[in-house]
Amino acid sequence: MAAPADLAGVQVLAFDIFGTVVDWHGSIVRELQELYPEVDGDAFARAWRAGYQPAMARVRSGELGWTRIDELHRLILDQILPPFGLAHLDEAARRHLNRVWHRLDPWPDSVAGLTRLKARYTLCTLSNGNLGLLTNMAKRAGLPWDCVLSAEVFRAYKPDPATYLGVANVFDLAPAQVMLVAAHHDDLAGARACGLRTAYIERPLEFGAGHPKEVAPRPGNDLHCASLLALADRLGC
């Protein structure tokens, strides 16, 4: 099977990571159950993630200077520990827990899907996660990236155009030769506004089985797929 004719020019697939390639919610819940079984892992994971956009907004507004996601995750963590009864954690325990984001597990289809796609396309990350985090995650999870790119490289958080256009610039390509693959419509809309092609991946359990996410197709995306294996099918890999 060949890729759709109108996508024949795509050379690079850039991937959102949190929620698209790795299961942040399930991974955090599992680790909390092992370390602190008295804590509601589902609520803790969602509270931690809820602080993500507001923390990045502080950087975008200039309230904070450039701050990596590792440090933003730590700011959020320190805020949510007391309400969950974990204010007593010492520095070593806080640092270890904060690095759970480096240890996120891939969705079951991710490694096999990426491996198939890699046979035809150059694969890179395009995540707000910092370079060390993304590299450690890939090493542990076996994610076969050709290149690790991050908001850290461009000193801008998605959906800043500098991130999407930055990928095209890195590979000396036109924006339409890059496809963003993501499970978040706002991310895809930002990429589309910069001229990138877009593929939506359904991740209905991103926020856990108790909080299913609506994943119906929306106009504008070039592809809508149930998994990365389905994306490989659609692209003829």
mmCIF file with all atom_site columns, N, CA, C and O in Angstrom, residues 158-205:
data_model
loop_
_atom_site.group_PDB
_atom_site.id
_atom_site.type_symbol
_atom_site.label_atom_id
_atom_site.label_alt_id
_atom_site.label_comp_id
_atom_site.label_asym_id
_atom_site.label_entity_id
_atom_site.label_seq_id
_atom_site.pdbx_PDB_ins_code
_atom_site.Cartn_x
_atom_site.Cartn_y
_atom_site.Cartn_z
_atom_site.occupancy
_atom_site.B_iso_or_equiv
_atom_site.pdbx_formal_charge
_atom_site.auth_seq_id
_atom_site.auth_comp_id
_atom_site.auth_asym_id
_atom_site.auth_atom_id
_atom_site.pdbx_PDB_model_num
ATOM 1   N N  . LYS A 1 158 ? 5.083  24.779 22.420 1.00 0.00 ? 158 LYS A N  1
ATOM 2   C CA . LYS A 1 158 ? 3.934  24.672 21.535 1.00 0.00 ? 158 LYS A CA 1
ATOM 3   C C  . LYS A 1 158 ? 2.724  25.313 22.211 1.00 0.00 ? 158 LYS A C  1
ATOM 4   O O  . LYS A 1 158 ? 2.592  25.203 23.430 1.00 0.00 ? 158 LYS A O  1
ATOM 5   N N  . PRO A 1 159 ? 1.875  25.995 21.441 1.00 0.00 ? 159 PRO A N  1
ATOM 6   C CA . PRO A 1 159 ? 1.783  26.062 19.980 1.00 0.00 ? 159 PRO A CA 1
ATOM 7   C C  . PRO A 1 159 ? 2.503  27.255 19.340 1.00 0.00 ? 159 PRO A C  1
ATOM 8   O O  . PRO A 1 159 ? 2.059  27.746 18.309 1.00 0.00 ? 159 PRO A O  1
ATOM 9   N N  . ASP A 1 160 ? 3.597  27.721 19.904 1.00 0.00 ? 160 ASP A N  1
ATOM 10  C CA . ASP A 1 160 ? 4.360  28.787 19.259 1.00 0.00 ? 160 ASP A CA 1
ATOM 11  C C  . ASP A 1 160 ? 4.806  28.309 17.873 1.00 0.00 ? 160 ASP A C  1
ATOM 12  O O  . ASP A 1 160 ? 5.348  27.208 17.738 1.00 0.00 ? 160 ASP A O  1
ATOM 13  N N  . PRO A 1 161 ? 4.606  29.114 16.829 1.00 0.00 ? 161 PRO A N  1
ATOM 14  C CA . PRO A 1 161 ? 5.020  28.701 15.481 1.00 0.00 ? 161 PRO A CA 1
ATOM 15  C C  . PRO A 1 161 ? 6.495  28.327 15.382 1.00 0.00 ? 161 PRO A C  1
ATOM 16  O O  . PRO A 1 161 ? 6.882  27.528 14.520 1.00 0.00 ? 161 PRO A O  1
ATOM 17  N N  . ALA A 1 162 ? 7.319  28.889 16.264 1.00 0.00 ? 162 ALA A N  1
ATOM 18  C CA . ALA A 1 162 ? 8.750  28.574 16.217 1.00 0.00 ? 162 ALA A CA 1
ATOM 19  C C  . ALA A 1 162 ? 9.014  27.081 16.380 1.00 0.00 ? 162 ALA A C  1
ATOM 20  O O  . ALA A 1 162 ? 10.021 26.567 15.871 1.00 0.00 ? 162 ALA A O  1
ATOM 21  N N  . THR A 1 163 ? 8.126  26.374 17.075 1.00 0.00 ? 163 THR A N  1
ATOM 22  C CA . THR A 1 163 ? 8.331  24.944 17.285 1.00 0.00 ? 163 THR A CA 1
ATOM 23  C C  . THR A 1 163 ? 8.049  24.159 16.001 1.00 0.00 ? 163 THR A C  1
ATOM 24  O O  . THR A 1 163 ? 8.867  23.349 15.566 1.00 0.00 ? 163 THR A O  1
ATOM 25  N N  . TYR A 1 164 ? 6.908  24.413 15.399 1.00 0.00 ? 164 TYR A N  1
ATOM 26  C CA . TYR A 1 164 ? 6.528  23.657 14.197 1.00 0.00 ? 164 TYR A CA 1
ATOM 27  C C  . TYR A 1 164 ? 7.434  24.008 13.018 1.00 0.00 ? 164 TYR A C  1
ATOM 28  O O  . TYR A 1 164 ? 7.934  23.125 12.319 1.00 0.00 ? 164 TYR A O  1
ATOM 29  N N  . LEU A 1 165 ? 7.649  25.291 12.825 1.00 0.00 ? 165 LEU A N  1
ATOM 30  C CA . LEU A 1 165 ? 8.515  25.709 11.719 1.00 0.00 ? 165 LEU A CA 1
ATOM 31  C C  . LEU A 1 165 ? 9.970  25.327 11.997 1.00 0.00 ? 165 LEU A C  1
ATOM 32  O O  . LEU A 1 165 ? 10.748 25.106 11.065 1.00 0.00 ? 165 LEU A O  1
ATOM 33  N N  . GLY A 1 166 ? 10.303 25.209 13.271 1.00 0.00 ? 166 GLY A N  1
ATOM 34  C CA . GLY A 1 166 ? 11.652 24.801 13.628 1.00 0.00 ? 166 GLY A CA 1
ATOM 35  C C  . GLY A 1 166 ? 11.994 23.412 13.122 1.00 0.00 ? 166 GLY A C  1
ATOM 36  O O  . GLY A 1 166 ? 13.124 23.160 12.702 1.00 0.00 ? 166 GLY A O  1
ATOM 37  N N  . VAL A 1 167 ? 11.029 22.512 13.157 1.00 0.00 ? 167 VAL A N  1
ATOM 38  C CA . VAL A 1 167 ? 11.282 21.161 12.641 1.00 0.00 ? 167 VAL A CA 1
ATOM 39  C C  . VAL A 1 167 ? 11.604 21.220 11.157 1.00 0.00 ? 167 VAL A C  1
ATOM 40  O O  . VAL A 1 167 ? 12.571 20.606 10.689 1.00 0.00 ? 167 VAL A O  1
ATOM 41  N N  . ALA A 1 168 ? 10.798 21.953 10.405 1.00 0.00 ? 168 ALA A N  1
ATOM 42  C CA . ALA A 1 168 ? 11.055 22.082 8.970  1.00 0.00 ? 168 ALA A CA 1
ATOM 43  C C  . ALA A 1 168 ? 12.434 22.691 8.725  1.00 0.00 ? 168 ALA A C  1
ATOM 44  O O  . ALA A 1 168 ? 13.190 22.231 7.851  1.00 0.00 ? 168 ALA A O  1
ATOM 45  N N  . ASN A 1 169 ? 12.806 23.681 9.513  1.00 0.00 ? 169 ASN A N  1
ATOM 46  C CA . ASN A 1 169 ? 14.105 24.328 9.342  1.00 0.00 ? 169 ASN A CA 1
ATOM 47  C C  . ASN A 1 169 ? 15.255 23.375 9.666  1.00 0.00 ? 169 ASN A C  1
ATOM 48  O O  . ASN A 1 169 ? 16.286 23.375 8.975  1.00 0.00 ? 169 ASN A O  1
ATOM 49  N N  . VAL A 1 170 ? 15.097 22.568 10.706 1.00 0.00 ? 170 VAL A N  1
ATOM 50  C CA . VAL A 1 170 ? 16.148 21.618 11.073 1.00 0.00 ? 170 VAL A CA 1
ATOM 51  C C  . VAL A 1 170 ? 16.473 20.690 9.910  1.00 0.00 ? 170 VAL A C  1
ATOM 52  O O  . VAL A 1 170 ? 17.642 20.384 9.628  1.00 0.00 ? 170 VAL A O  1
ATOM 53  N N  . PHE A 1 171 ? 15.427 20.248 9.207  1.00 0.00 ? 171 PHE A N  1
ATOM 54  C CA . PHE A 1 171 ? 15.628 19.289 8.125  1.00 0.00 ? 171 PHE A CA 1
ATOM 55  C C  . PHE A 1 171 ? 15.676 19.955 6.742  1.00 0.00 ? 171 PHE A C  1
ATOM 56  O O  . PHE A 1 171 ? 15.716 19.263 5.728  1.00 0.00 ? 171 PHE A O  1
ATOM 57  N N  . ASP A 1 172 ? 15.668 21.290 6.714  1.00 0.00 ? 172 ASP A N  1
ATOM 58  C CA . ASP A 1 172 ? 15.726 22.043 5.465  1.00 0.00 ? 172 ASP A CA 1
ATOM 59  C C  . ASP A 1 172 ? 14.610 21.615 4.513  1.00 0.00 ? 172 ASP A C  1
ATOM 60  O O  . ASP A 1 172 ? 14.825 21.338 3.331  1.00 0.00 ? 172 ASP A O  1
ATOM 61  N N  . LEU A 1 173 ? 13.396 21.576 5.065  1.00 0.00 ? 173 LEU A N  1
ATOM 62  C CA . LEU A 1 173 ? 12.224 21.179 4.303  1.00 0.00 ? 173 LEU A CA 1
ATOM 63  C C  . LEU A 1 173 ? 11.182 22.279 4.331  1.00 0.00 ? 173 LEU A C  1
ATOM 64  O O  . LEU A 1 173 ? 11.188 23.148 5.211  1.00 0.00 ? 173 LEU A O  1
ATOM 65  N N  . ALA A 1 174 ? 10.272 22.228 3.374  1.00 0.00 ? 174 ALA A N  1
ATOM 66  C CA . ALA A 1 174 ? 9.087  23.080 3.423  1.00 0.00 ? 174 ALA A CA 1
ATOM 67  C C  . ALA A 1 174 ? 8.165  22.544 4.518  1.00 0.00 ? 174 ALA A C  1
ATOM 68  O O  . ALA A 1 174 ? 8.160  21.333 4.788  1.00 0.00 ? 174 ALA A O  1
ATOM 69  N N  . PRO A 1 175 ? 7.377  23.401 5.164  1.00 0.00 ? 175 PRO A N  1
ATOM 70  C CA . PRO A 1 175 ? 6.481  22.912 6.211  1.00 0.00 ? 175 PRO A CA 1
ATOM 71  C C  . PRO A 1 175 ? 5.585  21.761 5.757  1.00 0.00 ? 175 PRO A C  1
ATOM 72  O O  . PRO A 1 175 ? 5.331  20.831 6.541  1.00 0.00 ? 175 PRO A O  1
ATOM 73  N N  . ALA A 1 176 ? 5.118  21.792 4.519  1.00 0.00 ? 176 ALA A N  1
ATOM 74  C CA . ALA A 1 176 ? 4.215  20.747 4.031  1.00 0.00 ? 176 ALA A CA 1
ATOM 75  C C  . ALA A 1 176 ? 4.898  19.400 3.871  1.00 0.00 ? 176 ALA A C  1
ATOM 76  O O  . ALA A 1 176 ? 4.236  18.385 3.643  1.00 0.00 ? 176 ALA A O  1
ATOM 77  N N  . GLN A 1 177 ? 6.215  19.371 4.018  1.00 0.00 ? 177 GLN A N  1
ATOM 78  C CA . GLN A 1 177 ? 6.942  18.097 3.960  1.00 0.00 ? 177 GLN A CA 1
ATOM 79  C C  . GLN A 1 177 ? 7.099  17.467 5.341  1.00 0.00 ? 177 GLN A C  1
ATOM 80  O O  . GLN A 1 177 ? 7.724  16.418 5.480  1.00 0.00 ? 177 GLN A O  1
ATOM 81  N N  . VAL A 1 178 ? 6.534  18.119 6.338  1.00 0.00 ? 178 VAL A N  1
ATOM 82  C CA . VAL A 1 178 ? 6.551  17.625 7.719  1.00 0.00 ? 178 VAL A CA 1
ATOM 83  C C  . VAL A 1 178 ? 5.121  17.356 8.149  1.00 0.00 ? 178 VAL A C  1
ATOM 84  O O  . VAL A 1 178 ? 4.225  18.161 7.887  1.00 0.00 ? 178 VAL A O  1
ATOM 85  N N  . MET A 1 179 ? 4.902  16.228 8.806  1.00 0.00 ? 179 MET A N  1
ATOM 86  C CA . MET A 1 179 ? 3.585  15.907 9.364  1.00 0.00 ? 179 MET A CA 1
ATOM 87  C C  . MET A 1 179 ? 3.698  15.801 10.877 1.00 0.00 ? 179 MET A C  1
ATOM 88  O O  . MET A 1 179 ? 4.560  15.081 11.392 1.00 0.00 ? 179 MET A O  1
ATOM 89  N N  . LEU A 1 180 ? 2.850  16.546 11.586 1.00 0.00 ? 180 LEU A N  1
ATOM 90  C CA . LEU A 1 180 ? 2.764  16.386 13.033 1.00 0.00 ? 180 LEU A CA 1
ATOM 91  C C  . LEU A 1 180 ? 1.768  15.282 13.344 1.00 0.00 ? 180 LEU A C  1
ATOM 92  O O  . LEU A 1 180 ? 0.655  15.266 12.804 1.00 0.00 ? 180 LEU A O  1
ATOM 93  N N  . VAL A 1 181 ? 2.162  14.381 14.211 1.00 0.00 ? 181 VAL A N  1
ATOM 94  C CA . VAL A 1 181 ? 1.316  13.278 14.670 1.00 0.00 ? 181 VAL A CA 1
ATOM 95  C C  . VAL A 1 181 ? 1.016  13.523 16.141 1.00 0.00 ? 181 VAL A C  1
ATOM 96  O O  . VAL A 1 181 ? 1.937  13.614 16.958 1.00 0.00 ? 181 VAL A O  1
ATOM 97  N N  . ALA A 1 182 ? -0.255 13.651 16.480 1.00 0.00 ? 182 ALA A N  1
ATOM 98  C CA . ALA A 1 182 ? -0.607 14.019 17.856 1.00 0.00 ? 182 ALA A CA 1
ATOM 99  C C  . ALA A 1 182 ? -2.002 13.545 18.209 1.00 0.00 ? 182 ALA A C  1
ATOM 100 O O  . ALA A 1 182 ? -2.844 13.305 17.330 1.00 0.00 ? 182 ALA A O  1
ATOM 101 N N  . ALA A 1 183 ? -2.250 13.449 19.509 1.00 0.00 ? 183 ALA A N  1
ATOM 102 C CA . ALA A 1 183 ? -3.564 13.074 20.020 1.00 0.00 ? 183 ALA A CA 1
ATOM 103 C C  . ALA A 1 183 ? -4.314 14.277 20.578 1.00 0.00 ? 183 ALA A C  1
ATOM 104 O O  . ALA A 1 183 ? -5.277 14.117 21.329 1.00 0.00 ? 183 ALA A O  1
ATOM 105 N N  . HIS A 1 184 ? -3.868 15.496 20.192 1.00 0.00 ? 184 HIS A N  1
ATOM 106 C CA . HIS A 1 184 ? -4.447 16.724 20.739 1.00 0.00 ? 184 HIS A CA 1
ATOM 107 C C  . HIS A 1 184 ? -4.761 17.691 19.603 1.00 0.00 ? 184 HIS A C  1
ATOM 108 O O  . HIS A 1 184 ? -3.867 18.092 18.859 1.00 0.00 ? 184 HIS A O  1
ATOM 109 N N  . HIS A 1 185 ? -6.027 18.066 19.501 1.00 0.00 ? 185 HIS A N  1
ATOM 110 C CA . HIS A 1 185 ? -6.455 18.896 18.380 1.00 0.00 ? 185 HIS A CA 1
ATOM 111 C C  . HIS A 1 185 ? -5.849 20.295 18.411 1.00 0.00 ? 185 HIS A C  1
ATOM 112 O O  . HIS A 1 185 ? -5.604 20.888 17.358 1.00 0.00 ? 185 HIS A O  1
ATOM 113 N N  . ASP A 1 186 ? -5.590 20.838 19.600 1.00 0.00 ? 186 ASP A N  1
ATOM 114 C CA . ASP A 1 186 ? -5.002 22.185 19.649 1.00 0.00 ? 186 ASP A CA 1
ATOM 115 C C  . ASP A 1 186 ? -3.574 22.170 19.096 1.00 0.00 ? 186 ASP A C  1
ATOM 116 O O  . ASP A 1 186 ? -3.164 23.098 18.394 1.00 0.00 ? 186 ASP A O  1
ATOM 117 N N  . ASP A 1 187 ? -2.839 21.122 19.392 1.00 0.00 ? 187 ASP A N  1
ATOM 118 C CA . ASP A 1 187 ? -1.487 20.967 18.863 1.00 0.00 ? 187 ASP A CA 1
ATOM 119 C C  . ASP A 1 187 ? -1.529 20.854 17.337 1.00 0.00 ? 187 ASP A C  1
ATOM 120 O O  . ASP A 1 187 ? -0.773 21.522 16.618 1.00 0.00 ? 187 ASP A O  1
ATOM 121 N N  . LEU A 1 188 ? -2.426 20.035 16.839 1.00 0.00 ? 188 LEU A N  1
ATOM 122 C CA . LEU A 1 188 ? -2.548 19.850 15.395 1.00 0.00 ? 188 LEU A CA 1
ATOM 123 C C  . LEU A 1 188 ? -2.985 21.141 14.702 1.00 0.00 ? 188 LEU A C  1
ATOM 124 O O  . LEU A 1 188 ? -2.502 21.460 13.612 1.00 0.00 ? 188 LEU A O  1
ATOM 125 N N  . ALA A 1 189 ? -3.861 21.892 15.338 1.00 0.00 ? 189 ALA A N  1
ATOM 126 C CA . ALA A 1 189 ? -4.298 23.160 14.751 1.00 0.00 ? 189 ALA A CA 1
ATOM 127 C C  . ALA A 1 189 ? -3.125 24.131 14.641 1.00 0.00 ? 189 ALA A C  1
ATOM 128 O O  . ALA A 1 189 ? -2.983 24.849 13.643 1.00 0.00 ? 189 ALA A O  1
ATOM 129 N N  . GLY A 1 190 ? -2.271 24.163 15.659 1.00 0.00 ? 190 GLY A N  1
ATOM 130 C CA . GLY A 1 190 ? -1.096 25.022 15.608 1.00 0.00 ? 190 GLY A CA 1
ATOM 131 C C  . GLY A 1 190 ? -0.158 24.643 14.482 1.00 0.00 ? 190 GLY A C  1
ATOM 132 O O  . GLY A 1 190 ? 0.386  25.500 13.778 1.00 0.00 ? 190 GLY A O  1
ATOM 133 N N  . ALA A 1 191 ? 0.025  23.329 14.290 1.00 0.00 ? 191 ALA A N  1
ATOM 134 C CA . ALA A 1 191 ? 0.892  22.849 13.215 1.00 0.00 ? 191 ALA A CA 1
ATOM 135 C C  . ALA A 1 191 ? 0.292  23.172 11.853 1.00 0.00 ? 191 ALA A C  1
ATOM 136 O O  . ALA A 1 191 ? 0.996  23.615 10.934 1.00 0.00 ? 191 ALA A O  1
ATOM 137 N N  . ARG A 1 192 ? -0.998 22.961 11.736 1.00 0.00 ? 192 ARG A N  1
ATOM 138 C CA . ARG A 1 192 ? -1.694 23.203 10.458 1.00 0.00 ? 192 ARG A CA 1
ATOM 139 C C  . ARG A 1 192 ? -1.603 24.680 10.070 1.00 0.00 ? 192 ARG A C  1
ATOM 140 O O  . ARG A 1 192 ? -1.419 25.019 8.896  1.00 0.00 ? 192 ARG A O  1
ATOM 141 N N  . ALA A 1 193 ? -1.697 25.569 11.051 1.00 0.00 ? 193 ALA A N  1
ATOM 142 C CA . ALA A 1 193 ? -1.611 27.004 10.787 1.00 0.00 ? 193 ALA A CA 1
ATOM 143 C C  . ALA A 1 193 ? -0.246 27.399 10.250 1.00 0.00 ? 193 ALA A C  1
ATOM 144 O O  . ALA A 1 193 ? -0.108 28.441 9.594  1.00 0.00 ? 193 ALA A O  1
ATOM 145 N N  . CYS A 1 194 ? 0.765  26.549 10.518 1.00 0.00 ? 194 CYS A N  1
ATOM 146 C CA . CYS A 1 194 ? 2.119  26.809 10.028 1.00 0.00 ? 194 CYS A CA 1
ATOM 147 C C  . CYS A 1 194 ? 2.406  26.080 8.720  1.00 0.00 ? 194 CYS A C  1
ATOM 148 O O  . CYS A 1 194 ? 3.535  26.138 8.219  1.00 0.00 ? 194 CYS A O  1
ATOM 149 N N  . GLY A 1 195 ? 1.417  25.388 8.181  1.00 0.00 ? 195 GLY A N  1
ATOM 150 C CA . GLY A 1 195 ? 1.590  24.715 6.903  1.00 0.00 ? 195 GLY A CA 1
ATOM 151 C C  . GLY A 1 195 ? 1.989  23.258 6.980  1.00 0.00 ? 195 GLY A C  1
ATOM 152 O O  . GLY A 1 195 ? 2.220  22.628 5.938  1.00 0.00 ? 195 GLY A O  1
ATOM 153 N N  . LEU A 1 196 ? 2.084  22.686 8.196  1.00 0.00 ? 196 LEU A N  1
ATOM 154 C CA . LEU A 1 196 ? 2.408  21.274 8.326  1.00 0.00 ? 196 LEU A CA 1
ATOM 155 C C  . LEU A 1 196 ? 1.195  20.417 8.005  1.00 0.00 ? 196 LEU A C  1
ATOM 156 O O  . LEU A 1 196 ? 0.046  20.860 8.138  1.00 0.00 ? 196 LEU A O  1
ATOM 157 N N  . ARG A 1 197 ? 1.431  19.184 7.626  1.00 0.00 ? 197 ARG A N  1
ATOM 158 C CA . ARG A 1 197 ? 0.366  18.208 7.494  1.00 0.00 ? 197 ARG A CA 1
ATOM 159 C C  . ARG A 1 197 ? 0.105  17.619 8.882  1.00 0.00 ? 197 ARG A C  1
ATOM 160 O O  . ARG A 1 197 ? 0.983  17.680 9.772  1.00 0.00 ? 197 ARG A O  1
ATOM 161 N N  . THR A 1 198 ? -1.070 17.036 9.079  1.00 0.00 ? 198 THR A N  1
ATOM 162 C CA . THR A 1 198 ? -1.423 16.588 10.424 1.00 0.00 ? 198 THR A CA 1
ATOM 163 C C  . THR A 1 198 ? -2.112 15.233 10.422 1.00 0.00 ? 198 THR A C  1
ATOM 164 O O  . THR A 1 198 ? -2.914 14.927 9.540  1.00 0.00 ? 198 THR A O  1
ATOM 165 N N  . ALA A 1 199 ? -1.801 14.448 11.448 1.00 0.00 ? 199 ALA A N  1
ATOM 166 C CA . ALA A 1 199 ? -2.438 13.153 11.671 1.00 0.00 ? 199 ALA A CA 1
ATOM 167 C C  . ALA A 1 199 ? -2.872 13.063 13.128 1.00 0.00 ? 199 ALA A C  1
ATOM 168 O O  . ALA A 1 199 ? -2.056 13.232 14.035 1.00 0.00 ? 199 ALA A O  1
ATOM 169 N N  . TYR A 1 200 ? -4.148 12.804 13.340 1.00 0.00 ? 200 TYR A N  1
ATOM 170 C CA . TYR A 1 200 ? -4.699 12.658 14.692 1.00 0.00 ? 200 TYR A CA 1
ATOM 171 C C  . TYR A 1 200 ? -4.692 11.183 15.078 1.00 0.00 ? 200 TYR A C  1
ATOM 172 O O  . TYR A 1 200 ? -5.102 10.320 14.302 1.00 0.00 ? 200 TYR A O  1
ATOM 173 N N  . ILE A 1 201 ? -4.235 10.899 16.289 1.00 0.00 ? 201 ILE A N  1
ATOM 174 C CA . ILE A 1 201 ? -4.215 9.541  16.818 1.00 0.00 ? 201 ILE A CA 1
ATOM 175 C C  . ILE A 1 201 ? -5.179 9.462  17.998 1.00 0.00 ? 201 ILE A C  1
ATOM 176 O O  . ILE A 1 201 ? -5.086 10.263 18.931 1.00 0.00 ? 201 ILE A O  1
ATOM 177 N N  . GLU A 1 202 ? -6.076 8.522  17.955 1.00 0.00 ? 202 GLU A N  1
ATOM 178 C CA . GLU A 1 202 ? -7.053 8.364  19.039 1.00 0.00 ? 202 GLU A CA 1
ATOM 179 C C  . GLU A 1 202 ? -6.373 7.791  20.287 1.00 0.00 ? 202 GLU A C  1
ATOM 180 O O  . GLU A 1 202 ? -5.748 6.735  20.219 1.00 0.00 ? 202 GLU A O  1
ATOM 181 N N  . ARG A 1 203 ? -6.495 8.481  21.372 1.00 0.00 ? 203 ARG A N  1
ATOM 182 C CA . ARG A 1 203 ? -6.037 7.968  22.672 1.00 0.00 ? 203 ARG A CA 1
ATOM 183 C C  . ARG A 1 203 ? -7.154 8.211  23.684 1.00 0.00 ? 203 ARG A C  1
ATOM 184 O O  . ARG A 1 203 ? -7.056 9.081  24.567 1.00 0.00 ? 203 ARG A O  1
ATOM 185 N N  . PRO A 1 204 ? -8.241 7.451  23.592 1.00 0.00 ? 204 PRO A N  1
ATOM 186 C CA . PRO A 1 204 ? -9.399 7.715  24.448 1.00 0.00 ? 204 PRO A CA 1
ATOM 187 C C  . PRO A 1 204 ? -9.118 7.548  25.937 1.00 0.00 ? 204 PRO A C  1
ATOM 188 O O  . PRO A 1 204 ? -9.821 8.117  26.766 1.00 0.00 ? 204 PRO A O  1
ATOM 189 N N  . LEU A 1 205 ? -8.078 6.796  26.290 1.00 0.00 ? 205 LEU A N  1
ATOM 190 C CA . LEU A 1 205 ? -7.789 6.554  27.704 1.00 0.00 ? 205 LEU A CA 1
ATOM 191 C C  . LEU A 1 205 ? -6.629 7.406  28.215 1.00 0.00 ? 205 LEU A C  1
ATOM 192 O O  . LEU A 1 205 ? -6.021 7.083  29.232 1.00 0.00 ? 205 LEU A O  1
#
